[in-house]
Tab-separated table of C-alpha atoms and ligand atoms in Angstrom:
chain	number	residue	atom	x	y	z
A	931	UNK	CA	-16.347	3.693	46.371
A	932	UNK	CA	-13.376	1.768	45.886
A	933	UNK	CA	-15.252	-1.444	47.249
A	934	UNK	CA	-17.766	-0.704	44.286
A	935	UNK	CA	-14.714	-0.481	41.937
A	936	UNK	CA	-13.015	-3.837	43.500
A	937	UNK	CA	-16.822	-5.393	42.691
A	938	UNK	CA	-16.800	-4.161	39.205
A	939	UNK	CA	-13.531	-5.357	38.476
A	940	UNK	CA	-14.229	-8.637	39.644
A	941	UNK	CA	-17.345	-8.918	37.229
A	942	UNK	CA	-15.238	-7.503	34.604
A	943	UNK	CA	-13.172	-10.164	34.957
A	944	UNK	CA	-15.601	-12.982	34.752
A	945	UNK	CA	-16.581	-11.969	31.385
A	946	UNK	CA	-14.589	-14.170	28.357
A	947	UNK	CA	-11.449	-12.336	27.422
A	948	UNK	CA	-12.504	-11.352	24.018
A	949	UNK	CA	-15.845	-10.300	25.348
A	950	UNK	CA	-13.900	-7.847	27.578
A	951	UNK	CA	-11.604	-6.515	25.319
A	952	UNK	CA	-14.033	-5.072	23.166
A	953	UNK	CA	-16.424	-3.795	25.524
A	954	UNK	CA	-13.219	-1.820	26.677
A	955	UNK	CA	-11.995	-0.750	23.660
A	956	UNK	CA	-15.354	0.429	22.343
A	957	UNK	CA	-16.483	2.504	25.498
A	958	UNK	CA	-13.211	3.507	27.165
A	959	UNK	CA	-13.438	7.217	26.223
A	960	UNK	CA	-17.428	7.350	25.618
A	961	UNK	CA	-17.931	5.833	29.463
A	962	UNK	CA	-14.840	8.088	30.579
A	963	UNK	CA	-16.530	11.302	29.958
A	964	UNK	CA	-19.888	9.876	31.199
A	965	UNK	CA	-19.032	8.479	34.751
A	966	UNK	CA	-16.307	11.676	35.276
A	967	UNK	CA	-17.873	14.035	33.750
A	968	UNK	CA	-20.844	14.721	36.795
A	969	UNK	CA	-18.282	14.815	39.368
A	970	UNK	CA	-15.989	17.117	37.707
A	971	UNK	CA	-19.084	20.274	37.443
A	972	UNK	CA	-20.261	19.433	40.725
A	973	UNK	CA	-17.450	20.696	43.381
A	974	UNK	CA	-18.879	19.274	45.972
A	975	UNK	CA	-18.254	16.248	44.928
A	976	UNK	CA	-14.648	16.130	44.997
A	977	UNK	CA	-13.641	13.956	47.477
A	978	UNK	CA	-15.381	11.341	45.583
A	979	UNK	CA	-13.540	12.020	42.505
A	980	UNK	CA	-10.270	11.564	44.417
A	981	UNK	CA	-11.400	8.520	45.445
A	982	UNK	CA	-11.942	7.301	41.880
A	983	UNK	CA	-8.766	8.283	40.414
A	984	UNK	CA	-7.522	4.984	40.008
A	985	UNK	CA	-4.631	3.313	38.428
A	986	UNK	CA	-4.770	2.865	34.858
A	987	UNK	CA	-5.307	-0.805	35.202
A	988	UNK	CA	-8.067	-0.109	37.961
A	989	UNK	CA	-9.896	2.901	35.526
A	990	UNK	CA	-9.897	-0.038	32.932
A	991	UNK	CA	-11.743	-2.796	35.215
A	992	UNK	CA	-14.677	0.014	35.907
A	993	UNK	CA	-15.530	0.452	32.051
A	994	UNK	CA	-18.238	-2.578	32.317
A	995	UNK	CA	-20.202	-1.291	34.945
A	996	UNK	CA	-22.941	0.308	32.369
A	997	UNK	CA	-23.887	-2.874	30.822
A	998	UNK	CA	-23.051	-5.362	34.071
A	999	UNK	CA	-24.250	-5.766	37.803
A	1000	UNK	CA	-21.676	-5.324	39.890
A	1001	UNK	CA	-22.618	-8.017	42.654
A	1002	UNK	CA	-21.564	-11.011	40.752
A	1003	UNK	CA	-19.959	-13.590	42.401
A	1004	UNK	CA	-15.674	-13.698	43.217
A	1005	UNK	CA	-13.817	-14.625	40.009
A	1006	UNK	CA	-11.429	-17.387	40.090
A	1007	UNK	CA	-8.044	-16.220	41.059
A	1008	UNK	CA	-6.482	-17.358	37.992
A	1009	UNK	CA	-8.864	-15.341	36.273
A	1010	UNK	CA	-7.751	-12.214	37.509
A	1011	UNK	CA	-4.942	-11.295	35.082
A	1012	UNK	CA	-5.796	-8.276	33.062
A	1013	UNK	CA	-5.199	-8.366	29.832
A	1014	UNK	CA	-2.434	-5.147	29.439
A	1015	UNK	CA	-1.972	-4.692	26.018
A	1016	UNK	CA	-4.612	-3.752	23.440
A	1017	UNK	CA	-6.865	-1.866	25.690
A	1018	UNK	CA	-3.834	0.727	26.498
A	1019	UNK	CA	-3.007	0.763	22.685
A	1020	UNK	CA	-6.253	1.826	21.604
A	1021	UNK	CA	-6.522	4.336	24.402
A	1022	UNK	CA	-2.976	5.672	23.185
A	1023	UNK	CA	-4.634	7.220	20.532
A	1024	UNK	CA	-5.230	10.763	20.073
A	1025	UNK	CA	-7.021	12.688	22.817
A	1026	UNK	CA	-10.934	12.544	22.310
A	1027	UNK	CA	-11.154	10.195	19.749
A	1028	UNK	CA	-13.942	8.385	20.005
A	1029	UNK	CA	-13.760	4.931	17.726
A	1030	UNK	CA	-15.858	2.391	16.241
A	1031	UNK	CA	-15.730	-1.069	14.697
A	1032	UNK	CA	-18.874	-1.127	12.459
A	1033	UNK	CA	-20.741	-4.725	13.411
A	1034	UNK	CA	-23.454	-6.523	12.424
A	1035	UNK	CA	-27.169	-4.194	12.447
A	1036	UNK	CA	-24.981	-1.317	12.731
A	1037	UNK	CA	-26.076	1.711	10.750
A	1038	UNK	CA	-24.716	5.484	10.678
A	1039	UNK	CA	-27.373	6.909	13.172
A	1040	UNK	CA	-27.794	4.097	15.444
A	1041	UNK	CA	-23.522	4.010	16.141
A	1042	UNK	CA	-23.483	7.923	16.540
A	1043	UNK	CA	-27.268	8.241	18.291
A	1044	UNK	CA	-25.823	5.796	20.858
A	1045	UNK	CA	-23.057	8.079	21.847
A	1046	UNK	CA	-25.549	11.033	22.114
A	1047	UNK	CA	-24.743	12.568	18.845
A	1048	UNK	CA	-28.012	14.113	17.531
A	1049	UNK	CA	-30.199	12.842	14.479
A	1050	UNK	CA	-29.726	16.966	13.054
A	1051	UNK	CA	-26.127	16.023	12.810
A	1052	UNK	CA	-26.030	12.499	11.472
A	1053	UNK	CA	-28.707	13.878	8.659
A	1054	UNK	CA	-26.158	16.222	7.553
A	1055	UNK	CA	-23.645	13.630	7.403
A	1056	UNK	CA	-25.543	11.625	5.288
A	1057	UNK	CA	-26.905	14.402	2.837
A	1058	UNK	CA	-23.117	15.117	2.451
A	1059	UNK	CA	-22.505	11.606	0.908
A	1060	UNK	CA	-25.026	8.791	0.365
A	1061	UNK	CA	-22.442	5.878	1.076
A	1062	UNK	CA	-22.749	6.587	4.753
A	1063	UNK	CA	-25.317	4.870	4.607
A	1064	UNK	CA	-24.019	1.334	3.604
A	1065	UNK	CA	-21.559	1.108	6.356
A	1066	UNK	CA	-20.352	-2.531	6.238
A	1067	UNK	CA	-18.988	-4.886	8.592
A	1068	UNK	CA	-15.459	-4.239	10.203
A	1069	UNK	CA	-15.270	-0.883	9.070
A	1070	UNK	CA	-13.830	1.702	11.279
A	1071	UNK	CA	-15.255	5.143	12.039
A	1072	UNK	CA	-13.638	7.987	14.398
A	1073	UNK	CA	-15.357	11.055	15.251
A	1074	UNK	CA	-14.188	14.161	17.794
A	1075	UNK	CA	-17.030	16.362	19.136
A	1076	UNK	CA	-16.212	19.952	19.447
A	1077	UNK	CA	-16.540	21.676	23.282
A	1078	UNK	CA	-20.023	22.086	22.947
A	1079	UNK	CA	-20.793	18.176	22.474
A	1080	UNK	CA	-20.977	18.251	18.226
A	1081	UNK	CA	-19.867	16.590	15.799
A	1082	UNK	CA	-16.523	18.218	14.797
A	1083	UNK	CA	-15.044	15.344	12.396
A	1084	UNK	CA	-15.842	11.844	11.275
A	1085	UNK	CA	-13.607	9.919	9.592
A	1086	UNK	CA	-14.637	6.848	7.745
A	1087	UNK	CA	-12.128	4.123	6.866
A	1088	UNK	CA	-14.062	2.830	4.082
A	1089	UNK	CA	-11.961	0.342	2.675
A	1090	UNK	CA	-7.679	-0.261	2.856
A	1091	UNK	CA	-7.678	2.051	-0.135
A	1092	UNK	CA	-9.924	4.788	0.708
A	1093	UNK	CA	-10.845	7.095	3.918
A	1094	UNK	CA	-13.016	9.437	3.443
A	1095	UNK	CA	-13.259	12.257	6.334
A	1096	UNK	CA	-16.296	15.155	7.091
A	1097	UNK	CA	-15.895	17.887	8.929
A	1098	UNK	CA	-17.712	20.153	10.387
A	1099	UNK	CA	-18.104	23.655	8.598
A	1100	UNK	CA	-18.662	27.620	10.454
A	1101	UNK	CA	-21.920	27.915	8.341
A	1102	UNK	CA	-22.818	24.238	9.416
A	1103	UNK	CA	-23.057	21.310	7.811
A	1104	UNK	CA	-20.084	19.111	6.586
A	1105	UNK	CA	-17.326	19.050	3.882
A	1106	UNK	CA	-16.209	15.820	2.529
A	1107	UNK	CA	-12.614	14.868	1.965
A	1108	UNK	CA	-11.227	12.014	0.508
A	1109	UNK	CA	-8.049	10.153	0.628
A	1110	UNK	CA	-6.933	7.238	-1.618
A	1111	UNK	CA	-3.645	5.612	-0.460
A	1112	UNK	CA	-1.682	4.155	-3.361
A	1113	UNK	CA	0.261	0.956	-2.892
A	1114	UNK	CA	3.526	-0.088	-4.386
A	1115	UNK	CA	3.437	-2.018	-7.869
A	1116	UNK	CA	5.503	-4.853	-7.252
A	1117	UNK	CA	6.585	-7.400	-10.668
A	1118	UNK	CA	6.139	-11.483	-9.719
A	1119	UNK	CA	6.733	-14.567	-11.816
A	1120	UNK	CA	4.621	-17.141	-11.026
A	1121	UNK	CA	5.514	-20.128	-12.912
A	1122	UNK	CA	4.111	-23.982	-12.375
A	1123	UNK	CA	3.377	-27.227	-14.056
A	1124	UNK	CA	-0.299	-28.461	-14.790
A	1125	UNK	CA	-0.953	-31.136	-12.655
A	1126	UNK	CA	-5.297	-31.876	-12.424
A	1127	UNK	CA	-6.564	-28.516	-14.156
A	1128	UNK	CA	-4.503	-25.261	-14.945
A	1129	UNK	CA	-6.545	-23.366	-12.199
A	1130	UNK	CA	-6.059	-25.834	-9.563
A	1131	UNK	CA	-2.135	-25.395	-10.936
A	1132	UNK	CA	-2.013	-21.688	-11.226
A	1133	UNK	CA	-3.651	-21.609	-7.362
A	1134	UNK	CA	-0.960	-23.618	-6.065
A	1135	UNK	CA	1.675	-21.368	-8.090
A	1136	UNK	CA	-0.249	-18.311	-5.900
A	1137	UNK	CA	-2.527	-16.815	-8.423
A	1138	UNK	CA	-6.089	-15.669	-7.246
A	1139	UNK	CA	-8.828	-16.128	-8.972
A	1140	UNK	CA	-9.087	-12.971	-10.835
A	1141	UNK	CA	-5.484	-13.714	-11.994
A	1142	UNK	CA	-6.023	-16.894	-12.964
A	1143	UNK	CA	-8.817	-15.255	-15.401
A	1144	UNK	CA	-7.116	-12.672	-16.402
A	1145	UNK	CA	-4.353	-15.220	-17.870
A	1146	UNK	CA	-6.763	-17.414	-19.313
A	1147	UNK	CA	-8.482	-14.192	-21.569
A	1148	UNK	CA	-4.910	-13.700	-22.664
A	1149	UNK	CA	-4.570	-16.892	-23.948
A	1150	UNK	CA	-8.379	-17.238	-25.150
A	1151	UNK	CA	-7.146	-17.473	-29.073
A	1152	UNK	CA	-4.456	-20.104	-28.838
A	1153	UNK	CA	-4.974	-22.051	-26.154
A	1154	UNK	CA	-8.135	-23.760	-24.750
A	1155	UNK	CA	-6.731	-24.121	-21.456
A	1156	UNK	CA	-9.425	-27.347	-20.294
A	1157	UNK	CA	-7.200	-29.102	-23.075
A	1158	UNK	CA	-4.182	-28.650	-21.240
A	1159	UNK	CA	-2.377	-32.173	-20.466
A	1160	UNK	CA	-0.671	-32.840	-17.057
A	1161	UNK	CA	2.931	-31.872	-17.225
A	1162	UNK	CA	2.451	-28.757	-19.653
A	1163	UNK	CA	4.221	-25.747	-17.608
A	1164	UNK	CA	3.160	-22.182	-17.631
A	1165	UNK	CA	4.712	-18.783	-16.350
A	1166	UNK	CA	3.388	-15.759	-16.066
A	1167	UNK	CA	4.451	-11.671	-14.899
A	1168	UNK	CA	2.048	-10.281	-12.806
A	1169	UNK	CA	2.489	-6.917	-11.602
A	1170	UNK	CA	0.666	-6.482	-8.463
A	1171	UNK	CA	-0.141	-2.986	-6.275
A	1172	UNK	CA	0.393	-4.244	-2.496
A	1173	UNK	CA	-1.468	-2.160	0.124
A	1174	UNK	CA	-0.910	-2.959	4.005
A	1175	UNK	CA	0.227	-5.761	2.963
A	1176	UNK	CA	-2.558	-7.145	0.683
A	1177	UNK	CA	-3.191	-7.127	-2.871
A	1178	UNK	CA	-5.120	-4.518	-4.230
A	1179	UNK	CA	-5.156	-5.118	-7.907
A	1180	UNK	CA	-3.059	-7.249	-10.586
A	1181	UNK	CA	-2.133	-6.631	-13.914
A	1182	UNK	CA	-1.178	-9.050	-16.082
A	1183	UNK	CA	2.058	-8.209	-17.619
A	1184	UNK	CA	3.082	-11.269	-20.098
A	1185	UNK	CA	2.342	-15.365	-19.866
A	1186	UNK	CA	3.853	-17.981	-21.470
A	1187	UNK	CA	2.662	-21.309	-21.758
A	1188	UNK	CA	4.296	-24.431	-23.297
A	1189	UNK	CA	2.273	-27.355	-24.381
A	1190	UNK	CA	2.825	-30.436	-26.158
A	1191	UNK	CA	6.828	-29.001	-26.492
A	1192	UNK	CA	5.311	-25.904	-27.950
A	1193	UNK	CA	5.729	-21.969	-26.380
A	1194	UNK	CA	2.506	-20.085	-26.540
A	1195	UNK	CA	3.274	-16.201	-25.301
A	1196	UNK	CA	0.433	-13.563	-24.911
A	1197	UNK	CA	2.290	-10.321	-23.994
A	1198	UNK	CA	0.805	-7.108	-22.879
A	1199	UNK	CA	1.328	-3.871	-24.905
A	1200	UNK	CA	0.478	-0.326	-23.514
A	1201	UNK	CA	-3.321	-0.720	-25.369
A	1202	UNK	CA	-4.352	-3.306	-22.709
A	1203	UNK	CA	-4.609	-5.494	-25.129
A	1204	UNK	CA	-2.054	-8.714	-25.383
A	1205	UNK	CA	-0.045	-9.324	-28.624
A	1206	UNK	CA	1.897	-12.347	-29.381
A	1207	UNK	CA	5.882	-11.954	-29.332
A	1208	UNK	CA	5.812	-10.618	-32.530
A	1209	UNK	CA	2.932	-8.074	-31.960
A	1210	UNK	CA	0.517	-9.699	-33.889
A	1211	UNK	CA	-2.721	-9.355	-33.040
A	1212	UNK	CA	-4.212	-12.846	-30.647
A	1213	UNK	CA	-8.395	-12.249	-31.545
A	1214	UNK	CA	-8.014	-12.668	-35.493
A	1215	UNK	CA	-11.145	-10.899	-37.206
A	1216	UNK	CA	-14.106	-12.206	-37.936
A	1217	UNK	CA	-16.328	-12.392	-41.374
A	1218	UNK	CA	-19.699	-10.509	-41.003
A	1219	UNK	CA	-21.123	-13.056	-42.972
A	1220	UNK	CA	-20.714	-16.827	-43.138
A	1221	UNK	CA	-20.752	-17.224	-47.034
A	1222	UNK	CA	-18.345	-15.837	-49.447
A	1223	UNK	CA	-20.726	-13.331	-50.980
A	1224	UNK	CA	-23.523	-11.649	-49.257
A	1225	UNK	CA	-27.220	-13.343	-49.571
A	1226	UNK	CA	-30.372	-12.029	-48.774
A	1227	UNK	CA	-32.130	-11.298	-45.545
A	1228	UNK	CA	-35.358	-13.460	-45.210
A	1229	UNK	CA	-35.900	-12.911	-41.267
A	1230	UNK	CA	-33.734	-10.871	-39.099
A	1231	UNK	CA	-32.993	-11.464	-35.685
A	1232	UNK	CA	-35.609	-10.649	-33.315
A	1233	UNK	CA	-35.394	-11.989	-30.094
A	1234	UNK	CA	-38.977	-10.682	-29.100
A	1235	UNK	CA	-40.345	-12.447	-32.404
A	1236	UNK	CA	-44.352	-13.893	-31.811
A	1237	UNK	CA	-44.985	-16.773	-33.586
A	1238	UNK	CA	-47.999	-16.032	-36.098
A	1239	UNK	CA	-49.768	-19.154	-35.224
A	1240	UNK	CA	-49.732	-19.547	-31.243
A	1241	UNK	CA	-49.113	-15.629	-30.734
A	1242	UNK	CA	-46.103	-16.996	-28.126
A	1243	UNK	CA	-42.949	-14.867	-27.889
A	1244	UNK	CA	-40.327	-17.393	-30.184
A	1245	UNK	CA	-37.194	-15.660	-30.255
A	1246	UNK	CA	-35.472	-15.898	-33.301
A	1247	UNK	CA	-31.529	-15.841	-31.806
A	1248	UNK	CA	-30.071	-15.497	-35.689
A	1249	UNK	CA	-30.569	-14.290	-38.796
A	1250	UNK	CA	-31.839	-16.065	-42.132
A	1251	UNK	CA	-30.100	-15.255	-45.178
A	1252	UNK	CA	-32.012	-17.165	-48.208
A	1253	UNK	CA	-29.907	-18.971	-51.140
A	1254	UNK	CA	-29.522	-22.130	-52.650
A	1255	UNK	CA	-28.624	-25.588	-51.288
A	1256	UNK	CA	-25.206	-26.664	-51.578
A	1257	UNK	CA	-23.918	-23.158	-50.754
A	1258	UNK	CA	-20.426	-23.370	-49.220
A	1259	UNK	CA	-21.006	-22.420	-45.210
A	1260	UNK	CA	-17.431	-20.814	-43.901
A	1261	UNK	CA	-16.248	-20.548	-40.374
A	1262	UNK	CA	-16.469	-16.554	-39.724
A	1263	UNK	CA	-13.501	-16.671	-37.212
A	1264	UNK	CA	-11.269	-19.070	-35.839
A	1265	UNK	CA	-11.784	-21.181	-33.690
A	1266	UNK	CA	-13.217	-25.012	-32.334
A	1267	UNK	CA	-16.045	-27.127	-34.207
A	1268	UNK	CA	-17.950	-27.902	-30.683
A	1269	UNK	CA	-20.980	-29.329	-32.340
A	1270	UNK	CA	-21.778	-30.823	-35.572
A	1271	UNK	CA	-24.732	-33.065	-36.186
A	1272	UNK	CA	-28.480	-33.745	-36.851
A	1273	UNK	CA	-30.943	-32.107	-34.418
A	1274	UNK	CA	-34.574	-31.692	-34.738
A	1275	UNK	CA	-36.055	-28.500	-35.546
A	1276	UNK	CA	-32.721	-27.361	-36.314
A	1277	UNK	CA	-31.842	-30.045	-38.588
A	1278	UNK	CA	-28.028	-30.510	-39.398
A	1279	UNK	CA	-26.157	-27.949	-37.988
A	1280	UNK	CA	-22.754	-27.411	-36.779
A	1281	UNK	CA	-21.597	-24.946	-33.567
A	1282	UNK	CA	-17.807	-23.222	-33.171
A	1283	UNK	CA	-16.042	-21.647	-30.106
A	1284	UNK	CA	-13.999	-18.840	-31.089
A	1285	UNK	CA	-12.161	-18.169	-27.868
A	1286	UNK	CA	-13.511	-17.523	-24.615
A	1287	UNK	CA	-16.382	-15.331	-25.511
A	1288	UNK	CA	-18.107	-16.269	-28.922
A	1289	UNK	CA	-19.728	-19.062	-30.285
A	1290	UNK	CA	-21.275	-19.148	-33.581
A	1291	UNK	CA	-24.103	-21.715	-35.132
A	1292	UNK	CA	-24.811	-22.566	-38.563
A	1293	UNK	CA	-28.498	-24.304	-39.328
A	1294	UNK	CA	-30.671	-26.179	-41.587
A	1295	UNK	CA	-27.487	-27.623	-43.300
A	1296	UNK	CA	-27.583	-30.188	-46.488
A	1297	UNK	CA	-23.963	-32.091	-45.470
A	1298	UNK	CA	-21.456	-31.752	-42.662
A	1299	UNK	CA	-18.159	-30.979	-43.327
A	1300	UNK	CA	-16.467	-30.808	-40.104
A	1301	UNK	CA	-16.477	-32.665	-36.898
A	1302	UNK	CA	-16.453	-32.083	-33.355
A	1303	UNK	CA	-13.100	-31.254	-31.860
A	1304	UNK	CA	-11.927	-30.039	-35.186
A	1305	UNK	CA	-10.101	-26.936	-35.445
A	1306	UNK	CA	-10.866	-24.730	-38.229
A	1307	UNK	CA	-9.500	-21.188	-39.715
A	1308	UNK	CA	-11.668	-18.180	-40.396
A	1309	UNK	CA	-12.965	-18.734	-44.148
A	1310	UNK	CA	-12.792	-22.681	-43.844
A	1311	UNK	CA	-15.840	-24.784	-45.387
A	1312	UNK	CA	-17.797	-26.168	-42.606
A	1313	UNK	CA	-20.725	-27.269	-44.751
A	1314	UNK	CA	-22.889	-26.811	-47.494
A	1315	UNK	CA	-26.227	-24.766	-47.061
A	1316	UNK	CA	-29.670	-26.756	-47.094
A	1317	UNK	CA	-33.472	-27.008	-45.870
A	1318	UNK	CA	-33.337	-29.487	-43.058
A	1319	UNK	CA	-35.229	-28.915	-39.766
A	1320	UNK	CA	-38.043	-26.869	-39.361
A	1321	UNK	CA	-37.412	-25.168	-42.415
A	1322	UNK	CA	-39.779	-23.864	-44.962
A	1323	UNK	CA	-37.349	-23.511	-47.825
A	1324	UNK	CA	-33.542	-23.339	-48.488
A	1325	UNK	CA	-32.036	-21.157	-46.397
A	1326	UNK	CA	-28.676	-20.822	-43.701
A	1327	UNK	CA	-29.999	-19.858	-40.344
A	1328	UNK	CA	-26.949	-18.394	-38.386
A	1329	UNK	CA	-26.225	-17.033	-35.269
A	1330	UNK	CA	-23.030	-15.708	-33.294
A	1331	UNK	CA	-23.047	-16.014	-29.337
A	1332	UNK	CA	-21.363	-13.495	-26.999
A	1333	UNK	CA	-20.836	-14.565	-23.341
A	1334	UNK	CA	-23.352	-17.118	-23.598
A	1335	UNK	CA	-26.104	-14.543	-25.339
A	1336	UNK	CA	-27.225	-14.532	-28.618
A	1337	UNK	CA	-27.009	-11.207	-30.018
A	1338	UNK	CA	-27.690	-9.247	-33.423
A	1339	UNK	CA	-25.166	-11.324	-36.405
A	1340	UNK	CA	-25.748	-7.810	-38.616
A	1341	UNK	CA	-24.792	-5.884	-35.899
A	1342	UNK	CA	-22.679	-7.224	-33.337
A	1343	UNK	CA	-18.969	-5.876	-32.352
A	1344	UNK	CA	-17.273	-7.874	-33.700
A	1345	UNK	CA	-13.252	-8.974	-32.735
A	1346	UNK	CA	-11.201	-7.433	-35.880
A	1347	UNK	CA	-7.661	-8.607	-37.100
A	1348	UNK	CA	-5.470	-6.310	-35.370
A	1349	UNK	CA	-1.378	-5.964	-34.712
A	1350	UNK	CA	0.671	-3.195	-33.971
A	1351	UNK	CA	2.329	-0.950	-36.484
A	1352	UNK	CA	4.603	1.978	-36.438
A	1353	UNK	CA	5.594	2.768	-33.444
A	1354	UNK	CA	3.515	1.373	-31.443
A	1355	UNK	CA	5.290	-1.915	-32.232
A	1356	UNK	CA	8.627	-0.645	-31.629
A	1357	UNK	CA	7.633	-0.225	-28.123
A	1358	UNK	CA	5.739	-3.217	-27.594
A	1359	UNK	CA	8.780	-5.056	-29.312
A	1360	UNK	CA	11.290	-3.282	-26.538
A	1361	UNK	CA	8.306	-4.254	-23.951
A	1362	UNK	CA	8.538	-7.684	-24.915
A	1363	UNK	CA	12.003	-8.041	-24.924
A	1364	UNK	CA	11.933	-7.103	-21.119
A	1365	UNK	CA	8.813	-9.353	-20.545
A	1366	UNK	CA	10.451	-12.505	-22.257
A	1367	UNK	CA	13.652	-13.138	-20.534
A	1368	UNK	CA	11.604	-13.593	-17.335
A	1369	UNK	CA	9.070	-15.921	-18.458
A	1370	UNK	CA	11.187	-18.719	-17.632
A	1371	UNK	CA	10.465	-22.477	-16.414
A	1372	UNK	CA	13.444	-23.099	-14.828
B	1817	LIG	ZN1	-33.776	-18.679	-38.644
């Protein structure tokens, strides 16, 4: 028996390092109970079981005999060296806790079939809570099995935030528990100068991605941020929730941003929403309509229209209002001429970014009054109405874009002028005068 053990050790040990390890770790208790287990009920046995209580080092070195031969050629004696300390930290563990690193093909029933659990079982598991079933890569699992061989508890580690655990209840089936750990909110000021682009900038400075956006939205109303020049600097009070570790979420407390000499702060209040340093609203309102008094609907927006002569879906992404050339066109919001020319079917029309998120366009124009690059204010002249394009008589053709969609002009939500009063102010005022001081450059 012990030459048997010798043999298996010696394959063992032929195996790459890594390769070993986890065949250990994976099976040490599993293949425990299934090579002693036999020997233990049959008495007769027993001087074979003496013969197999091994060292610890030596019980370790049998574990791959279920998935290797054991007449494989000698190792190399340099080779021989057993790797000491994970496999003896995993086995540390509780008593008859059976783990599992969730790997690639894995599902619930095929980890727990393969340690004899029964399909009965793992069916209850899963009725108990549908997410079993999308274990994903890396996750951990832990089960005990009661005296009889069943599932007594599984425990799921479902992400650095969450476990969830099931156990086993006296009329059968399982109970669900879940626990969410909560990290520690820690305050950082990340604070850099624009070098190529501001998110190559704000990387470097150790912002992630989702950061990075969150500073941009912000800043959406003051500051196109692909306009930034080399050498503008920028600093900004995260407050970040660090698990094991790692960060779990951000929240963007205040940034301030200094261009061309000039500060530009956007400074959270207890809304959500971010105020400038006087707790003015940043997303000024928009008109509803684009003309200083309200003209008539001649076609609404439709964007399943059919066109009457080639019965083809032709989506019409705005809204007509009809009224005479030469009618003053205004900017509804603030915000960036992007566009402003003659184009086909469209004739002369002019396009503005308002922030991050909406773009409006103005069609069929007589004259231009803007150009592209041009900043304009909400109620500024952009142009004067017309009947260019595909047009069949004078009319403004307009349309407001949200996220890159056109939506409803009559009916879309709309940013509204906003600021803090009362109250509310005072404390944002108080909040800002804690956020401030430690937006510096220096
Ligand atoms: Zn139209």
């Amino acid at each position: 028996m012990q030459q048997i053990a010798r043999s298996v050790a010696l394959a063992f040990n032929n195996l790459p390092r890594p390769h070993r390890v986890m065949l250990g770790s994976l099976t040490v208790l599993t293949l425990a109970v299934a090579v002693w287990r036999p020997y233990i009920y049959h008495p007769e046995s027993a001087p074979i079981v003496k013969t197999i209580e091994l060292e610890k080092n030596e019980v370790r070195s049998l574990l791959p005999e279920a998935s290797e031969p054991i007449d494989q050629a000698a190792p190399e004696a340099e080779d021989e060296a057993i790797p000491q300390d994970e496999l003896d930290e995993k086995t540390a563990g509780e008593a008859g806790v059976h783990e599992y690193v969730v790997s690639t093909g894995d599902t619930l029933s095929s980890v727990l079939n393969q340690y004899g659990i029964d399909m009965g079982e793992i069916s209850q598991l899963a009725a108990v809570d549908k997410d079993l079933r999308n274990l994903k890569i890396g996750q951990q699992i832990s089960w005990t099995l009661t005296p009889e061989g069943e599932l007594q508890r599984l425990t799921w580690e479902m992400s650095r935030r969450e476990t969830r655990t099931y156990d086993r209840q006296a009329n059968g089936g399982f109970k669900m528990s879940s626990e969410i750990a909560q990290g520690d909110w820690v305050n950082s000021v990340m604070k850099g100068t624009v070098g190529g682009s501001f998110v190559a900038s704000a990387k470097d400075a150790g912002l992630n991605s989702a950061e990075i956006s969150a500073v941009i939205k912000a800043m959406q109303w003051q500051m196109d941020f692909r306009k930034l020049k080399k050498g503008d600097e920028f600093s900004v009070l995260m407050s970040r929730e660090m698990l094991d570790g790692k960060r779990e979420q951000s929240q963007l407390l205040g940034v301030r941003l200094r261009s061309d000499g000039k500060d530009y702060y956007a400074i959270r209040a207890e809304d959500g929403k971010f105020y400038d340093r006087n707790g003015s609203g940043l997303a000024k309102g928009f008109l509803r309509f684009p003309t200083s008094r309200q003209f008539r609907v001649s076609s609404n927006f439709n964007p399943r229209r059919l066109n009457p002569v080639t019965g083809r879906v032709a989506p019409h992404k705005g809204v007509d209002f009809a009224m005479p050339q030469g009618t003053p066109v205004l900017a509804v919001g603030d915000g960036e001429v992007v566009m402003a020319k003659r184009s086909g079917a469209a004739g002369y029309y002019v396009a503005i970014r308002h922030g991050r998120t909406y773009t409006t366009r103005y069609m069929h124009l007589k004259k231009l009054l803007v150009k592209p690059g041009q900043k304009v204010k909400r109620g500024d002249r952009i142009a004067l109405s017309g009947n260019t394009g595909r047009s069949t008589g004078p009319h403004l053709h307009y349309e407001i874009w949200i996220n890159q969609q056109a939506v409803n002009p009559l009916t879309a939500k709309l940013p509204r002028t906003e600021g803090l009063t009362g109250s509310d102010r005072r404390d944002y005022l108080a909040q800002a005068n804690e956020v401030i001081p430690q937006l510096r450059f220096d």
